[in-house]
Amino acid sequence: MEILAFGVQADEKPLIQQAFRGHHEVRCLDVFLNEDTAPIAVGYEVISTSVNAELGARVLEVLAAGGTRMIAQRSTGFNNIDLEAAERLGMTVARVSYYSPYSVAEFAWTLAMAVNRRIVRASIRTRDFDFRLDGLMGRDLRGRTVGVLGTGKIGEAFTRIAHGFGMRLLGWDVAENPVCRELGMEYVPKEQLLTESDLVTLHVPLMAETQHLIDADALKAMKDDAILVNSSRGGLIDTTALVDELRAGRFAGVGLDVYEAEAGLFFLDKSLEAIEDDTLARLVTFPNVLVTSHQAYYTEDAVGQIVDATVRNVLDYRAGRRSENVLVPRS
């Protein structure tokens, strides 16, 4: 059986091909799955998709009509998939429920440190042989307060690093993590966390309940000189409200690896095109904002684990087995 993999990055392709070798043939495409590209999957029983695939009801109907019976998504998040439609169409859906939490946690810290110490601005200056320090002053993080929204595996990994910095630890989650407790974390209401934190980082999944978790009111509750980092999902932050606060001169730094309207933009080369998204275009102009293109997970370790789990998901589907990765079981 040949599997069709959509949205495969150049660095990812050899890992996918190697992982499937000896099991199934795999055809890798760099295009992302959406309503325009879905007809390519005609005749493929199993397809693999990336986090930016569009898997609404209409796309799923096109896939099902073409013979697709299993979708193996190469990510933990699955808010892009209409699971009810998949179940109605008799399609099996699986995701990767776990991969290296350190990849995302370490990158979140990379964003925090980069905006705190003005690394991008300093690098641009030195390329022009401008070695002044004006405007590059940051702050020690030791002794300051970090607020971790979401203390699962990634939030825990972030907290361990924060503990190493010697920071005061505040947490917010529906369930407390005993490891974070042992590190000295105090669980508090979200409003208190936002008010007292010098650094706020987001590590919660995107669901209806967490859509715009950081809305206009939440942003106004934060310190004027706080640092905000999001390496989870773009929809957690009301970006329009964030731009309004930035225009008012607030926040020492904002590091975003995700953006709520990133589909159709991130992972693609748009350098020769006019960007029609005015919010994103405005966001990247602020000198205290750093935007990266959803790369926090992108390490050899994490991608290798994602690919291996995807292979296991396909093999389980073929054998009629069910694992914790299955979102919609085989009918």
Short mmCIF file of C-alpha atoms in Angstrom, two decimals:
data_model
loop_
_atom_site.label_atom_id
_atom_site.label_comp_id
_atom_site.label_asym_id
_atom_site.label_seq_id
_atom_site.Cartn_x
_atom_site.Cartn_y
_atom_site.Cartn_z
CA MET A 1 0.00 0.00 0.00
CA GLU A 2 1.23 3.50 -0.84
CA ILE A 3 0.54 6.32 1.61
CA LEU A 4 0.20 9.96 0.57
CA ALA A 5 1.76 12.50 2.93
CA PHE A 6 0.76 16.16 2.58
CA GLY A 7 2.69 19.20 3.78
CA VAL A 8 6.07 17.49 4.11
CA GLN A 9 8.99 19.83 4.80
CA ALA A 10 12.32 19.20 3.06
CA ASP A 11 14.05 18.28 6.34
CA GLU A 12 11.17 15.99 7.25
CA LYS A 13 11.00 13.99 4.00
CA PRO A 14 13.99 11.65 4.55
CA LEU A 15 12.80 10.90 8.09
CA ILE A 16 9.36 9.91 6.81
CA GLN A 17 10.75 7.80 3.99
CA GLN A 18 13.17 6.02 6.32
CA ALA A 19 10.50 5.35 8.95
CA PHE A 20 8.05 3.79 6.48
CA ARG A 21 10.74 1.72 4.71
CA GLY A 22 9.98 -1.96 5.08
CA HIS A 23 6.32 -1.26 5.89
CA HIS A 24 4.66 0.77 3.14
CA GLU A 25 5.59 3.02 0.25
CA VAL A 26 5.08 6.70 0.94
CA ARG A 27 4.67 9.58 -1.50
CA CYS A 28 5.61 12.93 0.02
CA LEU A 29 4.14 16.21 -1.18
CA ASP A 30 5.13 19.70 -0.07
CA VAL A 31 1.62 21.05 -0.74
CA PHE A 32 -0.82 21.30 2.14
CA LEU A 33 -4.14 19.53 2.21
CA ASN A 34 -7.14 21.77 1.54
CA GLU A 35 -10.19 21.77 -0.68
CA ASP A 36 -8.09 22.52 -3.77
CA THR A 37 -5.53 19.77 -3.18
CA ALA A 38 -7.82 17.08 -1.74
CA PRO A 39 -8.50 15.51 -5.18
CA ILE A 40 -4.81 14.50 -5.33
CA ALA A 41 -5.63 11.86 -2.70
CA VAL A 42 -8.00 9.91 -4.96
CA GLY A 43 -7.11 6.23 -4.69
CA TYR A 44 -5.12 6.54 -1.47
CA GLU A 45 -6.64 4.60 1.42
CA VAL A 46 -4.31 6.26 3.94
CA ILE A 47 -3.07 9.83 3.96
CA SER A 48 -0.89 11.73 6.41
CA THR A 49 -1.40 15.42 7.11
CA SER A 50 0.37 18.29 8.83
CA VAL A 51 -0.99 20.60 11.50
CA ASN A 52 -1.97 23.27 8.94
CA ALA A 53 -4.11 20.94 6.84
CA GLU A 54 -7.72 21.99 6.35
CA LEU A 55 -9.84 19.00 7.30
CA GLY A 56 -13.32 20.44 7.51
CA ALA A 57 -16.41 18.52 6.45
CA ARG A 58 -16.12 19.44 2.76
CA VAL A 59 -12.50 18.28 2.46
CA LEU A 60 -13.29 15.07 4.33
CA GLU A 61 -16.17 14.38 1.97
CA VAL A 62 -13.86 14.77 -1.03
CA LEU A 63 -11.32 12.44 0.57
CA ALA A 64 -13.93 9.83 1.46
CA ALA A 65 -15.37 9.91 -2.05
CA GLY A 66 -11.87 9.28 -3.40
CA GLY A 67 -11.37 6.19 -1.25
CA THR A 68 -9.49 7.58 1.75
CA ARG A 69 -10.33 5.69 4.93
CA MET A 70 -7.60 6.75 7.35
CA ILE A 71 -6.00 10.09 8.24
CA ALA A 72 -2.76 10.07 10.21
CA GLN A 73 -2.06 13.60 11.39
CA ARG A 74 1.55 14.40 12.25
CA SER A 75 0.81 16.63 15.22
CA THR A 76 -0.65 16.65 18.70
CA GLY A 77 -3.25 19.31 17.95
CA PHE A 78 -6.34 18.33 15.97
CA ASN A 79 -8.51 21.45 16.10
CA ASN A 80 -8.25 21.56 12.28
CA ILE A 81 -10.20 18.28 11.89
CA ASP A 82 -13.99 17.94 11.89
CA LEU A 83 -14.11 14.73 13.94
CA GLU A 84 -17.90 14.44 13.75
CA ALA A 85 -17.78 14.54 9.96
CA ALA A 86 -14.96 11.98 9.91
CA GLU A 87 -16.98 9.61 12.08
CA ARG A 88 -20.06 10.10 9.92
CA LEU A 89 -18.00 9.25 6.83
CA GLY A 90 -16.53 6.14 8.47
CA MET A 91 -12.97 7.49 8.47
CA THR A 92 -10.33 6.61 11.04
CA VAL A 93 -8.39 9.57 12.44
CA ALA A 94 -5.22 9.39 14.52
CA ARG A 95 -2.79 11.96 15.82
CA VAL A 96 0.52 11.98 17.70
CA SER A 97 -0.41 12.32 21.36
CA TYR A 98 3.16 12.74 22.56
CA TYR A 99 6.56 13.93 21.35
CA SER A 100 9.52 15.67 22.95
CA PRO A 101 8.09 18.44 25.16
CA TYR A 102 11.58 19.90 25.41
CA SER A 103 11.54 21.00 21.77
CA VAL A 104 8.65 23.40 22.37
CA ALA A 105 9.63 24.41 25.91
CA GLU A 106 13.20 25.24 24.89
CA PHE A 107 11.98 27.23 21.89
CA ALA A 108 9.54 29.16 24.07
CA TRP A 109 12.50 30.12 26.22
CA THR A 110 14.43 31.04 23.08
CA LEU A 111 11.67 33.50 22.17
CA ALA A 112 11.52 34.88 25.70
CA MET A 113 15.26 35.46 25.89
CA ALA A 114 15.45 36.85 22.35
CA VAL A 115 12.85 39.57 23.01
CA ASN A 116 14.16 40.26 26.51
CA ARG A 117 17.75 40.81 25.35
CA ARG A 118 16.84 42.36 21.95
CA ILE A 119 18.81 39.71 20.07
CA VAL A 120 17.24 40.27 16.64
CA ARG A 121 17.78 44.03 16.77
CA ALA A 122 21.37 43.55 17.97
CA SER A 123 22.11 41.07 15.18
CA ILE A 124 20.75 43.39 12.50
CA ARG A 125 22.85 46.25 13.87
CA THR A 126 26.10 44.33 13.93
CA ARG A 127 25.57 43.22 10.34
CA ASP A 128 25.68 46.93 9.53
CA PHE A 129 28.73 47.36 11.80
CA ASP A 130 26.64 49.37 14.25
CA PHE A 131 27.89 48.33 17.69
CA ARG A 132 25.94 50.76 19.88
CA LEU A 133 24.04 49.44 22.89
CA ASP A 134 21.27 52.05 22.78
CA GLY A 135 17.87 50.37 23.05
CA LEU A 136 19.29 46.91 23.79
CA MET A 137 18.90 46.83 27.56
CA GLY A 138 17.14 43.75 28.91
CA ARG A 139 16.39 42.49 32.42
CA ASP A 140 17.66 39.72 34.69
CA LEU A 141 14.99 37.04 35.00
CA ARG A 142 16.28 35.67 38.28
CA GLY A 143 13.92 36.69 41.07
CA ARG A 144 11.17 37.74 38.69
CA THR A 145 7.82 35.98 38.27
CA VAL A 146 6.87 33.63 35.45
CA GLY A 147 3.26 32.64 34.79
CA VAL A 148 2.73 29.30 33.05
CA LEU A 149 -0.72 28.84 31.54
CA GLY A 150 -0.97 25.09 31.03
CA THR A 151 1.30 22.83 33.08
CA GLY A 152 1.19 19.58 31.14
CA LYS A 153 4.33 17.99 29.71
CA ILE A 154 5.47 21.11 27.83
CA GLY A 155 4.50 23.47 30.63
CA GLU A 156 6.38 21.26 33.08
CA ALA A 157 9.50 21.31 30.89
CA PHE A 158 9.25 25.11 30.68
CA THR A 159 8.83 25.31 34.46
CA ARG A 160 11.95 23.22 35.07
CA ILE A 161 13.97 25.73 33.07
CA ALA A 162 12.33 28.65 34.87
CA HIS A 163 13.22 27.02 38.18
CA GLY A 164 16.82 26.86 37.00
CA PHE A 165 16.71 30.60 36.35
CA GLY A 166 15.63 31.13 39.96
CA MET A 167 12.23 32.59 39.14
CA ARG A 168 9.05 32.72 41.19
CA LEU A 169 6.65 30.20 39.62
CA LEU A 170 2.93 30.75 39.11
CA GLY A 171 0.72 28.23 37.34
CA TRP A 172 -2.81 27.92 36.00
CA ASP A 173 -4.46 24.75 34.75
CA VAL A 174 -7.57 22.65 35.19
CA ALA A 175 -5.43 20.07 37.02
CA GLU A 176 -2.30 20.71 39.06
CA ASN A 177 0.97 19.03 38.08
CA PRO A 178 2.67 17.55 41.18
CA VAL A 179 6.12 17.93 39.58
CA CYS A 180 5.54 21.66 39.15
CA ARG A 181 4.32 21.82 42.73
CA GLU A 182 7.55 20.20 43.90
CA LEU A 183 9.52 22.82 41.98
CA GLY A 184 7.77 25.49 44.03
CA MET A 185 4.96 26.48 41.68
CA GLU A 186 1.94 28.20 43.20
CA TYR A 187 -1.33 27.61 41.38
CA VAL A 188 -3.43 30.76 41.22
CA PRO A 189 -6.44 32.11 39.27
CA LYS A 190 -5.65 33.26 35.75
CA GLU A 191 -6.32 36.90 36.61
CA GLN A 192 -3.78 36.84 39.46
CA LEU A 193 -1.21 35.13 37.27
CA LEU A 194 -1.55 37.76 34.57
CA THR A 195 -1.39 40.64 37.03
CA GLU A 196 1.72 39.44 38.87
CA SER A 197 3.82 37.82 36.11
CA ASP A 198 6.79 39.42 34.40
CA LEU A 199 6.78 36.63 31.82
CA VAL A 200 3.61 34.85 30.64
CA THR A 201 3.84 31.71 28.51
CA LEU A 202 1.01 29.68 26.93
CA HIS A 203 1.01 25.88 26.86
CA VAL A 204 -2.66 24.92 26.62
CA PRO A 205 -4.49 23.22 23.72
CA LEU A 206 -6.82 25.22 21.48
CA MET A 207 -10.45 24.33 22.17
CA ALA A 208 -13.70 26.25 22.29
CA GLU A 209 -13.02 26.95 25.95
CA THR A 210 -9.53 28.34 25.31
CA GLN A 211 -10.22 30.34 22.14
CA HIS A 212 -8.88 33.86 22.88
CA LEU A 213 -7.85 32.80 26.37
CA ILE A 214 -5.72 35.95 26.22
CA ASP A 215 -8.34 38.46 25.14
CA ALA A 216 -8.45 42.25 25.47
CA ASP A 217 -9.24 42.11 29.19
CA ALA A 218 -6.46 39.61 29.86
CA LEU A 219 -3.95 41.74 27.99
CA LYS A 220 -4.96 44.83 29.94
CA ALA A 221 -4.49 42.90 33.19
CA MET A 222 -0.84 42.18 32.38
CA LYS A 223 2.03 44.40 33.46
CA ASP A 224 2.99 47.13 31.00
CA ASP A 225 6.54 45.74 30.85
CA ALA A 226 5.62 42.05 30.78
CA ILE A 227 6.88 39.54 28.21
CA LEU A 228 4.27 37.37 26.45
CA VAL A 229 5.21 34.12 24.68
CA ASN A 230 2.94 31.80 22.69
CA SER A 231 4.35 28.58 21.25
CA SER A 232 1.10 26.62 21.46
CA ARG A 233 -1.75 27.70 19.16
CA GLY A 234 -2.40 31.08 17.60
CA GLY A 235 -6.08 31.16 18.51
CA LEU A 236 -5.23 31.41 22.19
CA ILE A 237 -4.53 35.13 21.72
CA ASP A 238 -6.84 37.78 20.33
CA THR A 239 -4.28 39.19 17.92
CA THR A 240 -6.27 42.31 17.07
CA ALA A 241 -6.44 43.19 20.77
CA LEU A 242 -2.72 42.45 21.09
CA VAL A 243 -1.91 44.89 18.28
CA ASP A 244 -3.99 47.55 20.01
CA GLU A 245 -1.98 47.11 23.23
CA LEU A 246 1.32 47.17 21.35
CA ARG A 247 0.31 50.39 19.60
CA ALA A 248 -0.24 51.85 23.08
CA GLY A 249 3.41 51.11 23.87
CA ARG A 250 2.81 48.17 26.19
CA PHE A 251 4.92 45.05 26.83
CA ALA A 252 8.66 44.66 26.99
CA GLY A 253 8.48 41.91 24.41
CA VAL A 254 6.16 39.49 22.62
CA GLY A 255 7.37 36.21 21.12
CA LEU A 256 4.95 34.35 18.87
CA ASP A 257 5.64 31.07 17.12
CA VAL A 258 1.99 30.74 16.15
CA TYR A 259 -0.66 33.04 14.72
CA GLU A 260 -4.41 32.55 14.69
CA ALA A 261 -4.70 33.09 10.91
CA GLU A 262 -1.49 31.26 9.99
CA ALA A 263 -3.14 28.72 7.66
CA GLY A 264 -2.14 29.52 4.10
CA LEU A 265 0.84 31.56 5.29
CA PHE A 266 3.10 29.63 7.63
CA PHE A 267 5.39 26.97 6.10
CA LEU A 268 5.15 28.77 2.73
CA ASP A 269 7.36 31.28 0.92
CA LYS A 270 5.34 34.48 0.62
CA SER A 271 8.34 36.79 0.25
CA LEU A 272 7.42 37.87 -3.28
CA GLU A 273 3.73 38.39 -2.57
CA ALA A 274 1.73 41.18 -1.00
CA ILE A 275 0.48 40.07 2.40
CA GLU A 276 -3.24 40.77 2.62
CA ASP A 277 -3.40 40.07 6.35
CA ASP A 278 -3.18 43.59 7.76
CA THR A 279 -3.04 42.36 11.36
CA LEU A 280 0.02 40.20 10.76
CA ALA A 281 1.65 42.89 8.63
CA ARG A 282 1.23 45.37 11.48
CA LEU A 283 2.31 42.88 14.12
CA VAL A 284 5.73 42.21 12.60
CA THR A 285 6.56 45.92 12.41
CA PHE A 286 6.78 46.37 16.19
CA PRO A 287 10.40 46.41 17.37
CA ASN A 288 9.53 44.45 20.54
CA VAL A 289 7.76 41.62 18.68
CA LEU A 290 9.36 38.48 17.30
CA VAL A 291 7.27 36.19 15.07
CA THR A 292 8.49 32.78 13.90
CA SER A 293 6.67 30.33 11.64
CA HIS A 294 5.43 27.52 13.92
CA GLN A 295 8.84 25.92 14.30
CA ALA A 296 8.94 25.25 18.05
CA TYR A 297 8.43 21.50 17.55
CA TYR A 298 10.96 21.35 14.70
CA THR A 299 13.92 19.42 16.13
CA GLU A 300 15.38 16.13 14.92
CA ASP A 301 14.27 14.51 18.16
CA ALA A 302 10.66 15.69 18.08
CA VAL A 303 10.09 15.21 14.35
CA GLY A 304 11.64 11.73 14.58
CA GLN A 305 9.21 10.83 17.36
CA ILE A 306 6.29 12.30 15.41
CA VAL A 307 7.15 10.29 12.31
CA ASP A 308 7.66 7.06 14.28
CA ALA A 309 4.29 7.51 15.98
CA THR A 310 2.65 8.17 12.60
CA VAL A 311 4.03 4.92 11.24
CA ARG A 312 2.70 3.05 14.28
CA ASN A 313 -0.70 4.67 13.79
CA VAL A 314 -0.85 3.44 10.19
CA LEU A 315 0.28 -0.07 11.17
CA ASP A 316 -2.30 -0.16 13.97
CA TYR A 317 -5.00 0.87 11.50
CA ARG A 318 -4.03 -1.88 9.08
CA ALA A 319 -3.99 -4.47 11.89
CA GLY A 320 -7.27 -3.28 13.38
CA ARG A 321 -5.62 -2.16 16.61
CA ARG A 322 -6.55 0.91 18.61
CA SER A 323 -4.14 3.08 20.61
CA GLU A 324 -4.30 6.28 22.65
CA ASN A 325 -3.54 8.19 19.44
CA VAL A 326 -6.85 7.30 17.80
CA LEU A 327 -9.38 10.15 17.74
CA VAL A 328 -11.96 8.41 15.57
CA PRO A 329 -11.75 4.58 15.62
CA ARG A 330 -12.04 2.30 12.63
CA SER A 331 -15.66 1.51 11.91
#
